Amino acid sequence: AYIRGSQGIAYIRGSQGFEQDTREKKNIPVLPRYIASGWIKISEKIGRNPMLDYSDCVLDNWERLDKNGPISMDNLRLLSRFTGVVDEEHFFKTHVIIESEASPVIEALQRAFECIERKDTSGLMVQFKSLETCLFRLTRTCLPIMFASTKRDGALCDYYIFFHQLRPLIKTWTVIYDGFYDNKPRRFMGPSGAMSSVLPCIDILLGVKMSSIRLSKMLSAFEAYIPSDHRDFLVNLRRKVNARDYVSGLKSTEPHLVYSFNSIIDRVLDFRWSHFQFVKKYVIEQAPKGTEATGTGGTPAFKYLHQHITDTEEARIILESSTPIFQPSQAAQAEFLIPKIDLAQDSIETPQGEARGNQWEIERQKFWKVGTNGFLCAVVPPIWTLQTAPESCKVLVILSRAMPNACVANGPFRAMVEGRKSEMIAFAESLEDLNVTEAHTACSLLAYIQAGYKASGYARNDERKDEDSVELPDWISKPFRKLAEKLDRPARVSYLDLVLLNWHIQKDDIKGRTADRGPTRALMKEGRIKIVHRFLAIPVEQWFWGMHVAIEGEATDAIRAISNGLQAIRKDDILEFTGCLDALAQGIRSIIGCHPDPYPHPSRAELVLMRRLKGFIAPDDTLRDLACFVYSGHSAILPALFKFLGVKRGRHKLQIWRDNSVKFMPTEHRKFIGVIEHSMSARAYLKTLTLQQRKTRRRLHDVAVLEVSFNRCIEQLLRFCSRRSQLVCRCVPQEAQWFREVQMKKEAEHLTRSHCALLIGRKLSGAPTPALAPSVPTAALKAFVKTQQMKDSPDIRKRESVGAPIRVKRRSSDQSEGSLIY
Ligand code: HEM
């Protein structure tokens, strides 16, 4: 079939000039009968289509040089090629390696189905762990081979050669097979990784459902191109109960199984995101501007693969946050315990407010209590109308409502504020009457009004001109400063006003119910999280801040995990601590899940939003500052995660921004960060446990499991940072290159270096270790260590240890990209 196929392709694409797409469209090419006839007959006989497919080019197109040697890049060659260039050889050989390395995946997958049939949950756990390990290896060790290079040939599969020489030969075609199919044109797909059976099998096990009918049709179309035995195998698997359905039923009793299931989803996502880098580099970036890039399989690559990634995310099993992954102490169950530490010696600078009465202090602490609403205010912020606002604050309501319109294009907002000077002075005199909630709301409104007052003079242009700069009159600045001091918050518009205090949840449209918990991703998806104050009144502003409200709300689980983790370190309870790390990884995943795809309408929406908001929220800052603001705002989430996990500190701008942002946080958040800073980090604890493992006679596998959980948190954090970086690049594209290539590269470097490979390193170095207890994680560890010792490929040999960056030699331009996307 391959020989006939290459003759057919040579005839159509070789003789007619394969770059003349337009000509093909107008004038459908005809394959002569003397080629078509033999090709169609032989294809029918083996149950395939008369077109070169994945089996022709990969599965059935290789041999070992040394027949007894391993299937490795060094010991393989392709049986047939079109072009004779090294790039084609390398491209298909990488696929062969991946197919070969995927064999343990298939083995574990079959066993997993058997365990489900037998209802053997501990057996299933073992298979999940080995699936996870194999997928890890496929993604982190095998996929990067595609980017390998040598001194002599440079990149072994060059983007340009791939796109302009190989791809046109093997892409999808529409051809008339002379004398067949009623002489009507037939469209057949070219060879594509989508015709491999490996990922479809995993999708079946994980119950990944296609949300789009179009995607599901495409996938079925690809399935028609895989060898019939593989097809039967898939059909057979589909008849069985899949792991998702089985594990979902055990949610309440076997939460560990759910975590393990979700980890496999992570691994598959990891694969799909890394693979997406190929598509970006080799297809999307090479396609002529203004055309939609299609894969060799003929799909609109970007949409197709993104949809598949989203659908994979959706297969995750969501555990109710109340499901205990471990049994925390009773006190910790009652509320999130933040260990008490004397903050008098705290190095964090806290602004000094006026002497405050005790009651006020208690109320303020309650208002920002870290916990039930994540880092959002614990008390739902009131929405003031002219009826509900305190009498003296009505002027703030009137002005803030007028702002979006009145600020546009150097509008009359400043004049409007000045017209209400007397009411503003009256307001300034009544500050003492406000309670904590009212004071917060009033202060936030004032923050908006003073920003609008300043911006309305020069909001027209991006550039601020000196003569336009505006001094705030005393009757605005004084009450604002006074309130800010009283509330111990910054006297400028900040993340606190834009997100933490700026939300409400709309009632359910159908049942008119109010939400029973704070802002969540689900509420965001339903469009029920609304922001209260706005500068611009454009939909993307609601979308942007609404997303951040959901992120802050979803951070609740991560905060709980950190808080309990600190407790577990103090108690030196390793099992409880492992549970906390697992919960933390899950918590970070929930936060990541709040980052939707780019704003649905034209991609400039986010750019326009930031350009226009800048005059209000960061008039004196540079675009680079703005990029940092978009990345982490003044939110406590990233500082808390970095400090708790013990990520090594850098000196790059993002780190400096993170450190400074603490000053803009509410007091309770600063305390929370201070407590983490003064406690032992997760990494330090893990290191101590590992070094003292023999002395303290801890079970080796307990420490190993802890290490895996820790690394999982780091990976999730990397994914989180990657999502933030994508957002920054869309919002501030002017600084995207700097952000990606300098800041994110450093950020990713520090995170990657924080991975731990302590036990594995010790094992590999041959140090004696105590006997491994025969338990589930031990089996996983053994499998883990075994994969370390496999020496099939030279690329694999170079790798230092699991979790460490993979040392496949890449082109410099790839390195930044490849390391950022997880
Ligand atoms: C330069 C390298 C690669 C490029 C440019 C690339 C491109 C693509 C494109 C464009 C698609 C969408 C379907 C289509 O229209 O063809 C796709 C799908 C797919 N590719 Fe690749 N691919 C590459 C390497 C690989 C490798 C090494 C594998 C591993 C076997 C692989 C596995 C898959 C799978 C499984 C799909 C189906 C989508 C999914 O399940 O996520 N690809 N690829």
mmCIF file of N, CA and C and ligand atoms in Angstrom, residues 54 91 94-95 98-99 143 146 157 162 172 190-196 198-200 203 219 222 271-272 275 278-280 282-283 294-302 304-305 308-309, ligand 1:
data_model
loop_
_atom_site.group_PDB
_atom_site.id
_atom_site.type_symbol
_atom_site.label_atom_id
_atom_site.label_comp_id
_atom_site.label_asym_id
_atom_site.label_seq_id
_atom_site.Cartn_x
_atom_site.Cartn_y
_atom_site.Cartn_z
ATOM 1 N N TYR A 54 -1.247 7.001 8.680
ATOM 2 C CA TYR A 54 -0.276 6.946 9.776
ATOM 3 C C TYR A 54 0.422 5.577 9.830
ATOM 4 N N PHE A 91 11.114 13.248 11.827
ATOM 5 C CA PHE A 91 9.703 13.470 12.149
ATOM 6 C C PHE A 91 8.992 12.136 12.390
ATOM 7 N N THR A 94 10.393 9.952 15.398
ATOM 8 C CA THR A 94 9.929 10.378 16.732
ATOM 9 C C THR A 94 8.583 9.728 17.043
ATOM 10 N N HIS A 95 7.730 9.663 16.022
ATOM 11 C CA HIS A 95 6.429 9.018 16.246
ATOM 12 C C HIS A 95 6.615 7.538 16.587
ATOM 13 N N ILE A 98 7.567 7.149 20.130
ATOM 14 C CA ILE A 98 6.447 7.384 21.060
ATOM 15 C C ILE A 98 5.501 6.182 21.072
ATOM 16 N N GLU A 99 5.234 5.648 19.884
ATOM 17 C CA GLU A 99 4.350 4.465 19.834
ATOM 18 C C GLU A 99 4.975 3.322 20.636
ATOM 19 N N LEU A 143 8.424 13.249 23.756
ATOM 20 C CA LEU A 143 7.978 14.335 22.864
ATOM 21 C C LEU A 143 9.104 15.325 22.542
ATOM 22 N N MET A 146 11.453 15.555 19.320
ATOM 23 C CA MET A 146 11.129 16.240 18.056
ATOM 24 C C MET A 146 11.978 17.498 17.870
ATOM 25 N N CYS A 157 14.437 18.196 12.753
ATOM 26 C CA CYS A 157 13.194 18.372 11.994
ATOM 27 C C CYS A 157 12.896 19.865 11.987
ATOM 28 N N PHE A 162 9.683 21.106 7.302
ATOM 29 C CA PHE A 162 8.476 20.333 7.569
ATOM 30 C C PHE A 162 7.286 20.958 6.851
ATOM 31 N N THR A 172 -3.899 16.326 3.430
ATOM 32 C CA THR A 172 -5.195 15.828 2.958
ATOM 33 C C THR A 172 -5.434 16.221 1.502
ATOM 34 N N GLY A 190 -4.613 13.056 5.092
ATOM 35 C CA GLY A 190 -3.213 12.649 5.075
ATOM 36 C C GLY A 190 -2.811 12.092 6.427
ATOM 37 N N PRO A 191 -1.622 11.477 6.516
ATOM 38 C CA PRO A 191 -1.218 10.858 7.785
ATOM 39 C C PRO A 191 -1.135 11.877 8.906
ATOM 40 N N SER A 192 -1.668 11.524 10.067
ATOM 41 C CA SER A 192 -1.661 12.446 11.202
ATOM 42 C C SER A 192 -1.573 11.628 12.484
ATOM 43 N N GLY A 193 -0.938 12.228 13.505
ATOM 44 C CA GLY A 193 -0.853 11.574 14.807
ATOM 45 C C GLY A 193 -2.245 11.260 15.350
ATOM 46 N N ALA A 194 -3.244 11.972 14.826
ATOM 47 C CA ALA A 194 -4.605 11.726 15.291
ATOM 48 C C ALA A 194 -5.081 10.335 14.870
ATOM 49 N N MET A 195 -4.288 9.662 13.989
ATOM 50 C CA MET A 195 -4.674 8.295 13.581
ATOM 51 C C MET A 195 -3.988 7.244 14.446
ATOM 52 N N SER A 196 -3.271 7.712 15.471
ATOM 53 C CA SER A 196 -2.670 6.760 16.395
ATOM 54 C C SER A 196 -3.759 6.304 17.368
ATOM 55 N N VAL A 198 -3.196 5.402 20.503
ATOM 56 C CA VAL A 198 -2.797 5.523 21.909
ATOM 57 C C VAL A 198 -3.724 6.486 22.666
ATOM 58 N N LEU A 199 -3.833 7.722 22.167
ATOM 59 C CA LEU A 199 -4.647 8.678 22.936
ATOM 60 C C LEU A 199 -6.143 8.336 22.915
ATOM 61 N N PRO A 200 -6.686 7.862 21.777
ATOM 62 C CA PRO A 200 -8.097 7.447 21.855
ATOM 63 C C PRO A 200 -8.358 6.420 22.948
ATOM 64 N N ASP A 203 -8.434 8.251 26.160
ATOM 65 C CA ASP A 203 -9.669 9.033 26.247
ATOM 66 C C ASP A 203 -10.848 8.147 26.651
ATOM 67 N N LEU A 219 -12.966 13.070 14.841
ATOM 68 C CA LEU A 219 -12.280 11.961 15.496
ATOM 69 C C LEU A 219 -12.730 10.620 14.922
ATOM 70 N N PHE A 222 -10.991 10.122 11.731
ATOM 71 C CA PHE A 222 -9.605 9.654 11.884
ATOM 72 C C PHE A 222 -9.584 8.159 12.204
ATOM 73 N N PHE A 271 0.573 16.232 27.979
ATOM 74 C CA PHE A 271 0.920 15.745 26.638
ATOM 75 C C PHE A 271 0.317 16.673 25.591
ATOM 76 N N ARG A 272 -0.973 16.970 25.773
ATOM 77 C CA ARG A 272 -1.651 17.732 24.714
ATOM 78 C C ARG A 272 -1.102 19.150 24.622
ATOM 79 N N HIS A 275 2.311 18.879 22.990
ATOM 80 C CA HIS A 275 2.103 18.600 21.569
ATOM 81 C C HIS A 275 1.641 19.867 20.862
ATOM 82 N N PHE A 278 4.255 21.802 19.230
ATOM 83 C CA PHE A 278 4.658 21.367 17.879
ATOM 84 C C PHE A 278 3.790 22.064 16.845
ATOM 85 N N VAL A 279 2.484 21.983 17.141
ATOM 86 C CA VAL A 279 1.542 22.493 16.147
ATOM 87 C C VAL A 279 1.751 23.989 15.969
ATOM 88 N N LYS A 280 2.036 24.652 17.083
ATOM 89 C CA LYS A 280 2.241 26.096 17.013
ATOM 90 C C LYS A 280 3.479 26.406 16.166
ATOM 91 N N TYR A 282 5.350 24.286 14.167
ATOM 92 C CA TYR A 282 5.516 23.662 12.858
ATOM 93 C C TYR A 282 4.384 24.003 11.890
ATOM 94 N N VAL A 283 3.234 24.384 12.418
ATOM 95 C CA VAL A 283 2.109 24.611 11.508
ATOM 96 C C VAL A 283 1.600 26.051 11.603
ATOM 97 N N THR A 294 -4.001 24.385 8.769
ATOM 98 C CA THR A 294 -4.631 23.072 8.898
ATOM 99 C C THR A 294 -3.562 22.009 9.068
ATOM 100 N N GLY A 295 -3.933 20.931 9.744
ATOM 101 C CA GLY A 295 -2.984 19.833 9.943
ATOM 102 C C GLY A 295 -2.936 18.954 8.714
ATOM 103 N N THR A 296 -1.993 17.987 8.723
ATOM 104 C CA THR A 296 -1.954 17.067 7.583
ATOM 105 C C THR A 296 -3.265 16.296 7.509
ATOM 106 N N GLY A 297 -3.896 16.127 8.676
ATOM 107 C CA GLY A 297 -5.199 15.464 8.702
ATOM 108 C C GLY A 297 -6.321 16.391 8.267
ATOM 109 N N GLY A 298 -5.993 17.614 7.923
ATOM 110 C CA GLY A 298 -6.973 18.538 7.344
ATOM 111 C C GLY A 298 -7.839 19.267 8.344
ATOM 112 N N THR A 299 -7.529 19.154 9.648
ATOM 113 C CA THR A 299 -8.372 19.850 10.620
ATOM 114 C C THR A 299 -7.914 21.300 10.762
ATOM 115 N N PRO A 300 -8.825 22.206 11.163
ATOM 116 C CA PRO A 300 -8.353 23.539 11.539
ATOM 117 C C PRO A 300 -7.608 23.378 12.863
ATOM 118 N N ALA A 301 -6.266 23.243 12.776
ATOM 119 C CA ALA A 301 -5.471 22.703 13.875
ATOM 120 C C ALA A 301 -5.734 23.379 15.217
ATOM 121 N N PHE A 302 -5.731 24.728 15.225
ATOM 122 C CA PHE A 302 -5.820 25.451 16.489
ATOM 123 C C PHE A 302 -7.126 25.124 17.205
ATOM 124 N N TYR A 304 -9.293 22.758 16.651
ATOM 125 C CA TYR A 304 -9.482 21.329 16.920
ATOM 126 C C TYR A 304 -8.747 20.905 18.196
ATOM 127 N N LEU A 305 -7.461 21.288 18.254
ATOM 128 C CA LEU A 305 -6.669 20.822 19.390
ATOM 129 C C LEU A 305 -7.086 21.513 20.687
ATOM 130 N N HIS A 308 -10.083 19.886 22.043
ATOM 131 C CA HIS A 308 -9.768 18.602 22.655
ATOM 132 C C HIS A 308 -9.180 18.804 24.059
ATOM 133 N N ILE A 309 -8.372 19.848 24.195
ATOM 134 C CA ILE A 309 -7.778 20.138 25.499
ATOM 135 C C ILE A 309 -8.874 20.520 26.493
HETATM 136 C C1 HEM B 1 6.074 18.371 14.477
HETATM 137 C C2 HEM B 1 5.324 17.494 15.051
HETATM 138 C C3 HEM B 1 3.824 17.421 15.007
HETATM 139 C C4 HEM B 1 2.918 18.240 14.411
HETATM 140 C C5 HEM B 1 3.173 19.492 13.620
HETATM 141 C C6 HEM B 1 1.619 17.727 14.700
HETATM 142 C C7 HEM B 1 0.437 18.263 14.247
HETATM 143 C C8 HEM B 1 -0.815 17.812 14.555
HETATM 144 C C9 HEM B 1 -2.037 18.391 14.088
HETATM 145 C C10 HEM B 1 -2.136 19.602 13.208
HETATM 146 C C11 HEM B 1 -3.049 17.665 14.605
HETATM 147 C C12 HEM B 1 -4.555 17.882 14.358
HETATM 148 C C13 HEM B 1 -5.050 16.813 13.414
HETATM 149 C C14 HEM B 1 -4.612 17.066 11.985
HETATM 150 O O1 HEM B 1 -5.213 17.899 11.334
HETATM 151 O O2 HEM B 1 -3.651 16.416 11.555
HETATM 152 C C15 HEM B 1 -2.471 16.646 15.406
HETATM 153 C C16 HEM B 1 -3.175 15.735 16.125
HETATM 154 C C17 HEM B 1 -2.600 14.773 16.883
HETATM 155 N N1 HEM B 1 -1.275 14.483 16.982
HETATM 156 FE FE1 HEM B 1 0.243 15.541 16.241
HETATM 157 N N2 HEM B 1 1.733 16.612 15.474
HETATM 158 C C18 HEM B 1 3.082 16.392 15.675
HETATM 159 C C19 HEM B 1 3.657 15.364 16.366
HETATM 160 C C20 HEM B 1 2.968 14.404 17.025
HETATM 161 C C21 HEM B 1 3.553 13.321 17.743
HETATM 162 C C22 HEM B 1 5.055 13.070 17.895
HETATM 163 C C23 HEM B 1 2.549 12.594 18.235
HETATM 164 C C24 HEM B 1 2.682 11.350 19.051
HETATM 165 C C25 HEM B 1 2.259 10.196 18.604
HETATM 166 C C26 HEM B 1 1.309 13.220 17.842
HETATM 167 C C27 HEM B 1 0.041 12.795 18.188
HETATM 168 C C28 HEM B 1 -1.124 13.430 17.835
HETATM 169 C C29 HEM B 1 -2.418 13.021 18.291
HETATM 170 C C30 HEM B 1 -2.703 11.866 19.248
HETATM 171 C C31 HEM B 1 -3.338 13.867 17.709
HETATM 172 C C32 HEM B 1 -4.869 13.858 17.921
HETATM 173 C C33 HEM B 1 -5.268 14.941 18.871
HETATM 174 C C34 HEM B 1 -5.172 14.529 20.319
HETATM 175 O O3 HEM B 1 -5.524 13.394 20.664
HETATM 176 O O4 HEM B 1 -4.753 15.373 21.123
HETATM 177 N N3 HEM B 1 1.601 14.314 17.091
HETATM 178 N N4 HEM B 1 -1.110 16.744 15.374
#
